[in-house]
Amino acid sequence: QKLPPPIWEPTIVNMAASTGLPTDQFKYTVALLSGIPIGFLFKLVTKDPWTVKDPQKPTAILIRHCVCAAVGLSLVLLVFGWETFHTLFSSTVAFILMWVVPRHQVHIIVSVWAMGYMSAAHIYRMIVDYGGWTIDFTTPQLLVTQKMMNIAFALYDSSRDPEKLKKENKQRMLSAPPSPAEFYGYVFCLHTLLAGPATDFNDYLTWIDGTKRKGAKAPVIWALLGKIAFAIFAVIMFLVLLPKLDVSLLGDPEWLDASPIWWILTVNQVAMFLMRHRYYFAWVLCDAGCNAAGFGYQEKMVGDKVSYAWNAVLNVDYPAVELATNFRSAMTGWNIATSNWLRRCVYERAPKGFELMFAFGMSALWHGFYPGYYLTFLSCALFQETARLLRRHLRPRIPLHITPVAFLYHSSSTILTLCSLNYLAAPFVVLSLEKSFRYWSHLYFLPHIIAATLLLIMTNIKAPKSDADKAAAGKKD
């Protein structure tokens, strides 16, 4: 028997109906928008531990953790109702595992638990809402999964030989499991729970205790206005323009059979471009909320002077994606926190030669079990490796010191990269195996065939030396 809806649910349903938005989208959007004022309130009601006297620091830090956990849990409960139990239960089990499992095994046990629970949630969703896009508890669960694994791998690294650790691993490793306040503050931090970014645990700690910013005066208003303006732009793209193109047509056999190839390609390219802005909207609002709370400060050197920017928790680099000259740029600029999680927890720890397959495979598993996810991500591994080898073979042969040639090379790379990404993204949207193959077959699988053929050829041909290789060789001589 189902639990009765929360007492606030009828009121929210009526408010959503007055806006014309589905209830799930209304609640989620309100929660995203509330992140900015809540961020300012957070700074108002808590003290920056960096600015208080030493005896008061532990209390100031504890209060900040508790406020993060309480506000985040309350808002998630408002948005997802009793489904919040899944987030609370799965994270609590992971917390216990971090304390009882031997340090050299904790990363495996916690990862199996986190991904296992996430997988069960995906399977349940496919049973009750196959092919649906309803926003439910699996949305924050995706971020909680990353957070649990971030901590587990940081703990595991403290059991390894320091000589074998990379500099980043040494900086982020944890010598002891987190306290309850630290753990739940991190997991339920509102600004990183609804849409990400699932920042690294150490980034969260240095924000809470003030050691990242060190009391620096860094006005945030202009960064916030820029991100709010971008969010408005993103809304126009996916709420006003995207409905003019029915994305589901890409998996409709009747429409595909009746449409010329040029129109199919046009719809694919434009629709995928517009659809990405749905994610940009959520990510940039969460980023703005983080900044309003003082999270995301980053010092940088401009010449010989220290400057700052509010980009430490940026989850998307728009030019890097939409003007990408290669696959790697697009992948690292898209969902940056997830890319970092995959790199730190999967790619850098995978068997040599299988790093890409492990990383893209984990990404597909993390997203769910729709065949379209696996077709997209595994194909991305093929295309990224092909693009890397193609670049290695072509770039040394092209006179990039000639401006028109360089412009032609880079613009062609951008067009080819974006067209390939949009082609590969179609299964991610249509989801099913039949619809995905139906779409790709109308293009005769040509991009796949070309990519596989080039990969086969280039792996058997020695690439010319780049300028960097020649310079290195000259130093040795």
mmCIF file with all atom_site columns, C-alpha atoms in Angstrom, residues 11 22 75 84-85 134 155 190 237 256 363 368 388 390 394-395 433 442:
data_model
loop_
_atom_site.group_PDB
_atom_site.id
_atom_site.type_symbol
_atom_site.label_atom_id
_atom_site.label_alt_id
_atom_site.label_comp_id
_atom_site.label_asym_id
_atom_site.label_entity_id
_atom_site.label_seq_id
_atom_site.pdbx_PDB_ins_code
_atom_site.Cartn_x
_atom_site.Cartn_y
_atom_site.Cartn_z
_atom_site.occupancy
_atom_site.B_iso_or_equiv
_atom_site.pdbx_formal_charge
_atom_site.auth_seq_id
_atom_site.auth_comp_id
_atom_site.auth_asym_id
_atom_site.auth_atom_id
_atom_site.pdbx_PDB_model_num
ATOM 1  C CA . THR A 1 11  ? -0.946 22.877 -2.538  1.00 0.00 ? 11  THR A CA 1
ATOM 2  C CA . PRO A 1 22  ? 3.911  19.316 -14.776 1.00 0.00 ? 22  PRO A CA 1
ATOM 3  C CA . LEU A 1 75  ? 14.210 20.821 0.253   1.00 0.00 ? 75  LEU A CA 1
ATOM 4  C CA . THR A 1 84  ? 13.892 10.925 -0.129  1.00 0.00 ? 84  THR A CA 1
ATOM 5  C CA . PHE A 1 85  ? 14.155 7.782  2.021   1.00 0.00 ? 85  PHE A CA 1
ATOM 6  C CA . THR A 1 134 ? 9.534  12.273 -15.037 1.00 0.00 ? 134 THR A CA 1
ATOM 7  C CA . LEU A 1 155 ? 39.897 6.750  1.893   1.00 0.00 ? 155 LEU A CA 1
ATOM 8  C CA . LEU A 1 190 ? 21.486 21.595 -1.524  1.00 0.00 ? 190 LEU A CA 1
ATOM 9  C CA . MET A 1 237 ? 16.514 27.535 -26.189 1.00 0.00 ? 237 MET A CA 1
ATOM 10 C CA . LEU A 1 256 ? 12.193 8.577  -41.051 1.00 0.00 ? 256 LEU A CA 1
ATOM 11 C CA . SER A 1 363 ? 29.038 6.292  -17.438 1.00 0.00 ? 363 SER A CA 1
ATOM 12 C CA . GLY A 1 368 ? 20.756 3.412  -16.395 1.00 0.00 ? 368 GLY A CA 1
ATOM 13 C CA . ARG A 1 388 ? 42.754 11.205 -31.111 1.00 0.00 ? 388 ARG A CA 1
ATOM 14 C CA . LEU A 1 390 ? 43.426 11.167 -36.568 1.00 0.00 ? 390 LEU A CA 1
ATOM 15 C CA . LEU A 1 394 ? 47.090 14.904 -39.463 1.00 0.00 ? 394 LEU A CA 1
ATOM 16 C CA . ARG A 1 395 ? 48.189 17.780 -37.251 1.00 0.00 ? 395 ARG A CA 1
ATOM 17 C CA . LEU A 1 433 ? 17.556 -0.404 -29.210 1.00 0.00 ? 433 LEU A CA 1
ATOM 18 C CA . HIS A 1 442 ? 18.771 5.594  -42.197 1.00 0.00 ? 442 HIS A CA 1
#
